CSV table of C-alpha atoms in Angstrom, one decimal:
chain,number,residue,atom,x,y,z
O,1323,MET,CA,89.6,-75.0,15.3
O,1324,HIS,CA,87.4,-75.8,12.3
O,1325,THR,CA,88.2,-79.0,10.7
O,1326,PRO,CA,86.5,-79.8,7.4
O,1327,GLN,CA,84.4,-82.4,9.1
O,1328,GLU,CA,83.1,-80.0,11.7
O,1329,ALA,CA,82.3,-77.3,9.1
O,1330,GLY,CA,80.5,-79.9,7.0
O,1331,GLY,CA,78.6,-81.2,10.1
O,1332,HIS,CA,77.6,-77.6,11.0
O,1333,GLY,CA,76.2,-76.9,7.5
O,1334,ALA,CA,74.3,-80.2,7.4
O,1335,GLY,CA,72.8,-79.6,10.8
O,1336,HIS,CA,71.3,-76.3,9.6
O,1337,ASP,CA,70.3,-77.3,6.2
O,1338,ALA,CA,66.8,-76.0,6.6
O,1339,HIS,CA,68.1,-72.5,7.4
O,1340,HIS,CA,70.7,-72.5,4.6
O,1341,HIS,CA,68.6,-70.4,2.3
O,1342,GLY,CA,66.9,-68.5,5.1
O,1343,VAL,CA,63.4,-68.2,6.5
O,1344,VAL,CA,60.7,-67.0,4.0
O,1345,VAL,CA,58.2,-64.4,5.2
O,1346,PRO,CA,54.9,-65.2,3.4
O,1347,ALA,CA,53.8,-62.3,1.2
O,1348,PRO,CA,50.3,-61.3,0.1
O,1349,PRO,CA,49.4,-61.7,-3.6
O,1350,GLY,CA,51.4,-59.3,-5.8
O,1351,PHE,CA,54.4,-59.1,-3.6
O,1352,VAL,CA,57.7,-60.9,-3.6
O,1353,PRO,CA,58.2,-62.9,-0.3
O,1354,HIS,CA,61.2,-61.8,1.7
O,1355,VAL,CA,63.9,-64.3,2.4
O,1356,VAL,CA,65.6,-63.6,5.8
O,1357,ALA,CA,69.4,-63.5,5.6
O,1358,HIS,CA,70.6,-67.0,6.4
O,1359,HIS,CA,72.4,-66.0,9.6
O,1360,PHE,CA,69.2,-64.9,11.3
O,1361,ASP,CA,66.8,-67.5,12.7
O,1362,THR,CA,63.7,-65.3,12.4
O,1363,ALA,CA,62.6,-62.2,10.5
O,1364,GLU,CA,62.2,-60.4,13.8
O,1365,ALA,CA,65.8,-61.1,14.7
O,1366,GLU,CA,66.9,-59.6,11.4
O,1367,PHE,CA,64.6,-56.6,11.9
O,1368,SER,CA,65.9,-55.8,15.4
O,1369,ALA,CA,69.6,-56.3,14.6
O,1370,ASP,CA,69.5,-54.2,11.4
O,1371,LYS,CA,67.5,-51.5,13.2
O,1372,LEU,CA,69.9,-51.4,16.1
O,1373,ALA,CA,72.7,-51.0,13.6
O,1374,MET,CA,70.9,-48.1,11.9
O,1375,TRP,CA,70.4,-46.3,15.2
O,1376,LEU,CA,74.1,-46.8,16.0
O,1377,PHE,CA,74.9,-45.2,12.6
O,1378,LEU,CA,72.5,-42.3,13.3
O,1379,ALA,CA,74.3,-41.8,16.7
O,1380,THR,CA,77.5,-41.3,14.7
O,1381,GLU,CA,75.7,-38.8,12.5
O,1382,VAL,CA,74.6,-36.9,15.6
O,1383,LEU,CA,78.2,-36.7,16.7
O,1384,LEU,CA,79.4,-35.7,13.2
O,1385,PHE,CA,77.1,-32.7,13.2
O,1386,GLY,CA,77.4,-32.2,16.9
O,1387,GLY,CA,81.1,-31.4,16.5
O,1388,LEU,CA,80.2,-28.7,14.0
O,1389,PHE,CA,77.5,-27.3,16.2
O,1390,ALA,CA,80.0,-27.1,19.2
O,1391,ALA,CA,82.5,-25.2,17.0
O,1392,TYR,CA,79.6,-22.9,15.8
O,1393,PHE,CA,78.6,-22.1,19.4
O,1394,TYR,CA,82.3,-21.4,20.3
O,1395,TYR,CA,82.9,-19.0,17.4
O,1396,HIS,CA,79.5,-17.4,17.9
O,1397,GLY,CA,80.6,-16.7,21.5
O,1398,VAL,CA,83.9,-15.1,20.3
O,1399,TYR,CA,82.4,-13.1,17.4
O,1400,PRO,CA,78.7,-12.5,18.1
O,1401,GLU,CA,78.6,-9.5,15.7
O,1402,THR,CA,80.2,-11.3,12.8
O,1403,PHE,CA,77.6,-14.1,13.1
O,1404,LYS,CA,74.7,-11.7,13.4
O,1405,VAL,CA,75.8,-9.7,10.4
O,1406,GLY,CA,76.6,-12.9,8.5
O,1407,GLY,CA,73.2,-14.3,9.2
O,1408,HIS,CA,71.6,-11.2,7.8
O,1409,GLN,CA,73.2,-11.8,4.5
O,1410,LEU,CA,71.2,-15.0,4.1
O,1411,ASN,CA,67.6,-15.0,2.9
O,1412,TRP,CA,65.6,-16.2,5.9
O,1413,ARG,CA,62.5,-16.6,3.7
O,1414,LEU,CA,64.2,-19.1,1.5
O,1415,GLY,CA,65.6,-20.8,4.7
O,1416,ALA,CA,62.0,-21.0,6.1
O,1417,LEU,CA,60.7,-22.3,2.8
O,1418,ASN,CA,63.3,-25.1,2.8
O,1419,THR,CA,62.4,-25.8,6.5
O,1420,LEU,CA,58.8,-26.3,5.5
O,1421,ILE,CA,59.8,-28.4,2.5
O,1422,LEU,CA,61.9,-30.7,4.6
O,1423,LEU,CA,59.2,-31.0,7.4
O,1424,PHE,CA,56.6,-31.9,4.8
O,1425,SER,CA,59.0,-34.5,3.2
O,1426,SER,CA,59.5,-36.0,6.7
O,1427,TYR,CA,55.7,-36.3,7.0
O,1428,THR,CA,55.3,-38.0,3.6
O,1429,MET,CA,58.2,-40.3,4.5
O,1430,ALA,CA,56.5,-41.3,7.7
O,1431,MET,CA,53.3,-41.9,5.6
O,1432,GLY,CA,55.3,-44.0,3.2
O,1433,VAL,CA,56.6,-46.2,6.0
O,1434,ARG,CA,53.0,-46.5,7.3
O,1435,ALA,CA,51.8,-47.6,3.8
O,1436,ALA,CA,54.6,-50.2,3.6
O,1437,GLN,CA,53.6,-51.6,7.0
O,1438,LEU,CA,50.1,-52.0,5.6
O,1439,SER,CA,51.2,-53.5,2.2
O,1440,GLN,CA,49.7,-50.5,0.4
O,1441,LYS,CA,52.2,-50.5,-2.5
O,1442,ALA,CA,50.8,-47.7,-4.7
O,1443,LEU,CA,50.4,-45.3,-1.7
O,1444,MET,CA,53.9,-46.1,-0.5
O,1445,GLN,CA,55.4,-45.4,-4.0
O,1446,LYS,CA,53.4,-42.1,-4.2
O,1447,MET,CA,54.5,-41.0,-0.7
O,1448,LEU,CA,58.2,-41.9,-1.4
O,1449,GLY,CA,58.0,-40.1,-4.7
O,1450,ILE,CA,56.7,-36.9,-3.1
O,1451,THR,CA,59.5,-37.2,-0.5
O,1452,VAL,CA,62.2,-37.3,-3.3
O,1453,LEU,CA,60.6,-34.4,-5.1
O,1454,CYS,CA,60.7,-32.4,-1.8
O,1455,GLY,CA,64.4,-33.3,-1.5
O,1456,LEU,CA,64.9,-32.0,-5.1
O,1457,GLY,CA,63.0,-28.8,-4.3
O,1458,PHE,CA,65.2,-28.3,-1.3
O,1459,LEU,CA,68.3,-28.6,-3.4
O,1460,VAL,CA,67.0,-26.3,-6.1
O,1461,VAL,CA,66.3,-23.6,-3.5
O,1462,LYS,CA,69.8,-24.2,-2.0
O,1463,TYR,CA,71.3,-23.9,-5.5
O,1464,PHE,CA,69.9,-20.4,-5.9
O,1465,GLU,CA,71.0,-19.4,-2.4
O,1466,TYR,CA,74.6,-20.7,-3.1
O,1467,ALA,CA,74.7,-18.9,-6.5
O,1468,ALA,CA,73.8,-15.6,-4.8
O,1469,LYS,CA,76.5,-16.1,-2.1
O,1470,VAL,CA,79.1,-16.9,-4.7
O,1471,SER,CA,78.2,-13.8,-6.8
O,1472,HIS,CA,78.8,-11.7,-3.7
O,1473,GLY,CA,82.1,-13.4,-2.9
O,1474,LEU,CA,80.6,-14.7,0.4
O,1475,VAL,CA,82.5,-18.0,0.2
O,1476,PRO,CA,84.6,-19.8,2.8
O,1477,ALA,CA,88.2,-19.4,3.8
O,1478,ARG,CA,90.8,-18.0,1.4
O,1479,TRP,CA,88.2,-17.6,-1.4
O,1480,PHE,CA,86.2,-15.1,0.7
O,1481,SER,CA,86.3,-11.8,-1.2
O,1482,ASP,CA,83.1,-10.0,-0.1
O,1483,HIS,CA,83.0,-7.7,-3.2
O,1484,ASP,CA,80.2,-5.6,-1.8
O,1485,HIS,CA,81.9,-5.2,1.6
O,1486,VAL,CA,78.8,-6.3,3.5
O,1487,MET,CA,81.0,-7.9,6.2
O,1488,ALA,CA,83.4,-5.0,6.3
O,1489,GLY,CA,82.2,-3.6,9.6
O,1490,VAL,CA,82.9,-6.8,11.6
O,1491,GLU,CA,85.9,-8.9,12.5
O,1492,ASN,CA,86.8,-12.0,10.4
O,1493,GLY,CA,83.6,-12.0,8.3
O,1494,HIS,CA,84.7,-15.2,6.5
O,1495,LEU,CA,84.3,-17.2,9.7
O,1496,PHE,CA,80.5,-17.1,9.5
O,1497,PHE,CA,80.6,-18.3,5.9
O,1498,ASN,CA,83.0,-21.1,6.8
O,1499,PHE,CA,80.3,-22.5,9.0
O,1500,TYR,CA,77.5,-21.7,6.6
O,1501,TRP,CA,79.1,-23.5,3.7
O,1502,THR,CA,80.5,-26.4,5.6
O,1503,MET,CA,77.4,-27.2,7.6
O,1504,THR,CA,74.9,-26.7,4.7
O,1505,ALA,CA,77.2,-28.6,2.2
O,1506,ILE,CA,77.5,-31.6,4.5
O,1507,HIS,CA,73.7,-31.4,5.2
O,1508,GLY,CA,73.0,-31.0,1.4
O,1509,LEU,CA,75.1,-34.1,0.7
O,1510,HIS,CA,72.9,-36.0,3.2
O,1511,VAL,CA,69.8,-34.8,1.3
O,1512,LEU,CA,71.3,-36.0,-2.0
O,1513,ILE,CA,72.3,-39.4,-0.5
O,1514,GLY,CA,68.8,-39.7,1.1
O,1515,MET,CA,67.1,-39.0,-2.2
O,1516,LEU,CA,69.2,-41.7,-3.9
O,1517,LEU,CA,68.4,-44.2,-1.1
O,1518,ILE,CA,64.7,-43.4,-1.4
O,1519,LEU,CA,64.9,-44.0,-5.2
O,1520,TRP,CA,66.6,-47.3,-4.5
O,1521,VAL,CA,63.8,-48.3,-2.1
O,1522,MET,CA,61.2,-47.2,-4.7
O,1523,LYS,CA,62.9,-49.5,-7.2
O,1524,GLY,CA,62.4,-52.5,-4.8
O,1525,GLY,CA,58.9,-51.2,-4.0
O,1526,ALA,CA,57.9,-51.3,-7.7
O,1527,LYS,CA,58.9,-55.0,-7.8
O,1528,GLY,CA,56.7,-55.6,-4.7
O,1529,ARG,CA,59.5,-56.3,-2.3
O,1530,PHE,CA,58.0,-54.4,0.6
O,1531,TYR,CA,54.9,-55.4,2.5
O,1532,GLY,CA,53.6,-55.8,6.1
O,1533,GLY,CA,56.0,-58.7,6.8
O,1534,TYR,CA,59.1,-57.0,5.4
O,1535,TYR,CA,59.5,-53.2,5.2
O,1536,LEU,CA,62.9,-52.9,6.8
O,1537,PRO,CA,64.7,-50.9,4.0
O,1538,VAL,CA,61.8,-48.5,3.9
O,1539,ASP,CA,62.0,-48.0,7.6
O,1540,LEU,CA,65.8,-47.6,7.8
O,1541,VAL,CA,65.9,-45.1,4.9
O,1542,GLY,CA,63.0,-43.3,6.5
O,1543,LEU,CA,65.1,-42.9,9.7
O,1544,TYR,CA,68.0,-41.5,7.7
O,1545,TRP,CA,65.7,-39.0,6.0
O,1546,HIS,CA,64.2,-37.9,9.4
O,1547,LEU,CA,67.7,-37.4,10.8
O,1548,VAL,CA,68.5,-35.1,7.8
O,1549,ASP,CA,65.3,-33.1,8.7
O,1550,LEU,CA,66.3,-33.1,12.3
O,1551,ILE,CA,69.7,-31.5,11.6
O,1552,TRP,CA,68.1,-28.8,9.5
O,1553,ILE,CA,65.7,-28.0,12.3
O,1554,PHE,CA,68.8,-26.7,14.2
O,1555,LEU,CA,70.7,-25.3,11.2
O,1556,PHE,CA,67.8,-23.0,10.1
O,1557,PRO,CA,67.7,-20.8,13.3
O,1558,LEU,CA,71.5,-20.9,13.8
O,1559,LEU,CA,72.4,-19.8,10.3
O,1560,TYR,CA,69.4,-17.8,9.0
O,1561,LEU,CA,68.1,-16.2,12.1
O,1562,VAL,CA,71.4,-16.0,14.1
O,1563,PRO,CA,70.3,-15.3,17.6
S,894,MET,CA,37.6,-67.4,18.9
S,895,SER,CA,37.4,-66.8,15.1
S,896,ALA,CA,37.9,-63.1,15.7
S,897,HIS,CA,41.1,-64.0,17.5
S,898,SER,CA,42.5,-66.2,14.8
S,899,ALA,CA,41.6,-63.6,12.2
S,900,HIS,CA,43.5,-61.1,14.3
S,901,ALA,CA,46.5,-63.4,14.5
S,902,GLU,CA,46.5,-64.0,10.8
S,903,ALA,CA,46.3,-60.3,10.1
S,904,HIS,CA,49.4,-59.9,12.3
S,905,GLY,CA,51.3,-62.7,10.7
S,906,HIS,CA,51.2,-65.0,13.7
S,907,ALA,CA,49.5,-67.9,11.9
S,908,PRO,CA,52.4,-69.8,10.3
S,909,GLY,CA,52.3,-69.8,6.5
S,910,ALA,CA,49.8,-67.0,6.2
S,911,PRO,CA,50.7,-63.9,4.2
S,912,VAL,CA,51.8,-61.0,6.3
S,913,LEU,CA,49.6,-58.2,5.1
S,914,VAL,CA,49.9,-56.0,8.1
S,915,THR,CA,53.0,-55.7,10.3
S,916,HIS,CA,52.8,-56.7,13.9
S,917,HIS,CA,55.0,-53.7,14.7
S,918,HIS,CA,53.3,-50.4,15.8
S,919,VAL,CA,51.6,-48.5,12.9
S,920,SER,CA,51.1,-44.8,13.4
S,921,THR,CA,47.7,-43.4,12.6
S,922,VAL,CA,47.4,-40.8,9.8
S,923,ALA,CA,45.8,-38.4,12.4
S,924,ILE,CA,48.9,-38.5,14.7
S,925,LEU,CA,51.4,-38.0,11.9
S,926,THR,CA,49.3,-35.1,10.5
S,927,LYS,CA,49.1,-33.5,13.9
S,928,VAL,CA,52.8,-33.8,14.4
S,929,PHE,CA,53.5,-32.2,11.0
S,930,LEU,CA,51.1,-29.3,11.7
S,931,THR,CA,52.7,-28.8,15.2
S,932,LEU,CA,56.1,-28.6,13.5
S,933,VAL,CA,54.9,-26.0,11.1
S,934,ILE,CA,53.5,-23.9,13.9
S,935,LEU,CA,56.8,-24.2,15.8
S,936,THR,CA,58.7,-23.1,12.7
S,937,ILE,CA,56.4,-20.0,12.6
S,938,ILE,CA,57.2,-19.4,16.3
S,939,THR,CA,60.9,-19.7,15.6
S,940,VAL,CA,60.8,-17.0,12.9
S,941,GLY,CA,58.5,-14.8,14.9
S,942,VAL,CA,60.6,-14.9,18.0
S,943,SER,CA,63.8,-14.1,16.0
S,944,GLN,CA,62.2,-10.8,14.9
S,945,VAL,CA,62.0,-9.6,18.5
S,946,ASP,CA,65.2,-8.7,20.5
S,947,PHE,CA,65.3,-10.6,23.8
S,948,GLY,CA,69.0,-10.2,24.0
S,949,SER,CA,70.9,-13.4,24.9
S,950,ALA,CA,67.5,-15.1,25.5
S,951,ASN,CA,67.0,-15.3,21.8
S,952,MET,CA,69.5,-18.1,21.4
S,953,VAL,CA,68.0,-20.0,24.4
S,954,ILE,CA,64.4,-19.7,23.0
S,955,ALA,CA,65.5,-20.7,19.4
S,956,MET,CA,67.3,-23.8,20.7
S,957,LEU,CA,64.5,-24.8,23.0
S,958,VAL,CA,61.9,-24.6,20.2
S,959,ALA,CA,64.3,-26.5,17.9
S,960,ALA,CA,64.7,-29.1,20.7
S,961,VAL,CA,60.9,-29.5,21.0
S,962,LYS,CA,60.7,-29.9,17.2
S,963,ALA,CA,63.5,-32.5,17.2
S,964,ALA,CA,61.9,-34.4,20.0
S,965,LEU,CA,58.6,-34.5,18.0
S,966,VAL,CA,60.4,-35.8,14.9
S,967,MET,CA,62.2,-38.5,16.9
S,968,THR,CA,59.2,-39.5,19.0
S,969,PHE,CA,56.6,-39.9,16.3
S,970,PHE,CA,58.2,-39.7,12.8
S,971,MET,CA,61.1,-41.9,13.9
S,972,HIS,CA,58.8,-44.0,16.0
S,973,LEU,CA,61.2,-43.9,19.0
S,974,ARG,CA,58.2,-43.9,21.4
S,975,TYR,CA,57.3,-47.4,20.1
S,976,ASP,CA,60.8,-48.6,19.6
S,977,THR,CA,62.8,-50.9,21.9
S,978,ALA,CA,64.6,-49.7,25.0
S,979,ILE,CA,68.1,-50.5,23.5
S,980,ASN,CA,67.4,-48.4,20.4
S,981,ASN,CA,66.3,-45.5,22.6
S,982,ILE,CA,69.4,-45.9,24.7
S,983,PHE,CA,71.7,-45.9,21.6
S,984,ILE,CA,70.4,-42.7,20.1
S,985,LEU,CA,69.8,-40.8,23.3
S,986,SER,CA,73.3,-41.6,24.6
S,987,SER,CA,74.7,-39.8,21.5
S,988,PHE,CA,73.0,-36.7,22.7
S,989,ALA,CA,74.3,-37.2,26.2
S,990,PHE,CA,77.9,-37.4,24.9
S,991,LEU,CA,77.2,-34.4,22.7
S,992,ALA,CA,76.2,-32.5,25.9
S,993,LEU,CA,79.6,-33.3,27.4
S,994,LEU,CA,81.3,-31.8,24.3
S,995,PHE,CA,79.1,-28.7,24.5
S,996,VAL,CA,79.5,-28.1,28.2
S,997,PHE,CA,83.3,-28.3,28.2
S,998,THR,CA,83.6,-26.3,25.0
S,999,LEU,CA,81.4,-23.5,26.3
S,1000,THR,CA,82.4,-23.5,30.0
S,1001,ASP,CA,84.9,-20.7,29.2
S,1002,PHE,CA,82.3,-18.2,28.1
S,1003,SER,CA,80.0,-19.0,31.0
S,1004,THR,CA,82.5,-19.0,33.8
S,1005,ARG,CA,85.4,-16.7,32.9
S,1006,LYS,CA,83.9,-13.9,34.8
S,1007,ALA,CA,83.2,-15.9,37.9
S,1008,VAL,CA,86.6,-17.6,38.0
S,1009,ASN,CA,88.8,-14.6,37.4
S,1010,PRO,CA,87.3,-11.1,37.8
S,1011,ILE,CA,90.5,-9.5,36.5
S,1012,HIS,CA,90.0,-11.2,33.1
S,1013,ALA,CA,86.3,-10.5,33.2
S,1014,LYS,CA,86.6,-8.7,29.9
S,1015,ARG,CA,87.0,-10.9,27.0
S,1016,ALA,CA,90.6,-11.8,26.4
S,1017,PRO,CA,92.0,-10.0,23.4
S,1018,ILE,CA,91.9,-12.1,20.3
S,1019,ALA,CA,94.9,-11.9,18.0
S,1020,GLU,CA,94.0,-10.5,14.6
S,1021,PRO,CA,95.1,-13.3,12.2
S,1022,ASP,CA,97.1,-12.3,9.2
S,1023,THR,CA,95.0,-14.0,6.7
S,1024,HIS,CA,97.4,-13.2,3.9
S,1025,TYR,CA,100.2,-15.0,5.6
S,1026,LEU,CA,98.1,-17.9,6.7
S,1027,TRP,CA,96.6,-18.8,3.3
S,1028,LYS,CA,98.5,-17.3,0.5
S,1029,THR,CA,102.2,-17.2,1.3
S,1030,PRO,CA,104.0,-20.4,0.4
S,1031,ARG,CA,105.7,-22.4,3.1
S,1032,THR,CA,108.8,-20.5,4.3
S,1033,LYS,CA,112.4,-21.7,4.7
S,1034,GLU,CA,112.0,-22.0,8.5
S,1035,HIS,CA,109.6,-24.9,7.9
S,1036,LYS,CA,112.0,-26.6,5.6
S,1037,HIS,CA,114.8,-26.5,8.2
S,1038,GLU,CA,112.6,-28.2,10.8
């Protein structure tokens, strides 16, 4: 049990750590103060990074469930999926793949710049990454608009005005997967962009340098996972094997 | 000796010295660029292979190429190669658990023939009455339940 005396004694004994360890920063940067419940910056780094990987593991399982369902329905209705895939513009899908791969590259370069306290380069790389994310969503918007105009939308709203799916069973099934998977993925792109902008806000204030680049690193991991999911979505939706 | 202390300071080991360069692993621009170019080449391969009909092998090839791309992203862009063992275990275990889901979901397709030759042909799938499922309001039977 915690008596007031014990609690007071505990606080007094760790007075030096009450405001957290400071990681000395080069000129022009704001020194990072380690969260008070960590003894060292390294303890904070490894704990937060482990938590991020655990979160990414749940993301793998979130999309993994969708992929398992995709493979099952693909097995039941191979023709539906093949014809459905042909309705998508694989050139736009390939373009978006290249955009995301490039954005992952610039993200990795941004993390590298943060590790080396190269503030201007980091901001530039993160900025390019956000613009790539925006480009991805713009391409996606035009694709979505084309699908809506043809009535190739999920579930009960599936109307298929031009009867492109008339020759196969349950044509809406492919578009259930297309919309659900790309919408959840697109939401991740949007969230990733907002997170990068948030990191850039801190970056502009000089919060990230060699001694503390944790937020840049963790947001980078998130962004790479979004890229990783798309690496599987592209062939499964646009080039349906 | 002085070289050593300069090295230590640059890596933030000297107490009180500003930490300009992290003591964690820093990827070279060359390796990141090579990984990106490899990913682009693999994307071209993915598109190219999809234009040729290899039958059911198309799916296997597409997924293998995607797996190689994913491994490259995780190993180099996500730094897993230089990360701790526990972080590697965390994320790789998620793929192991996913494999369980995939294997037991897809076992039916791969073994139906072998287990029961009589049902070798795909079992008939009931045609769902989409109108009933989605547009008809709940019937009285449901209210009685």
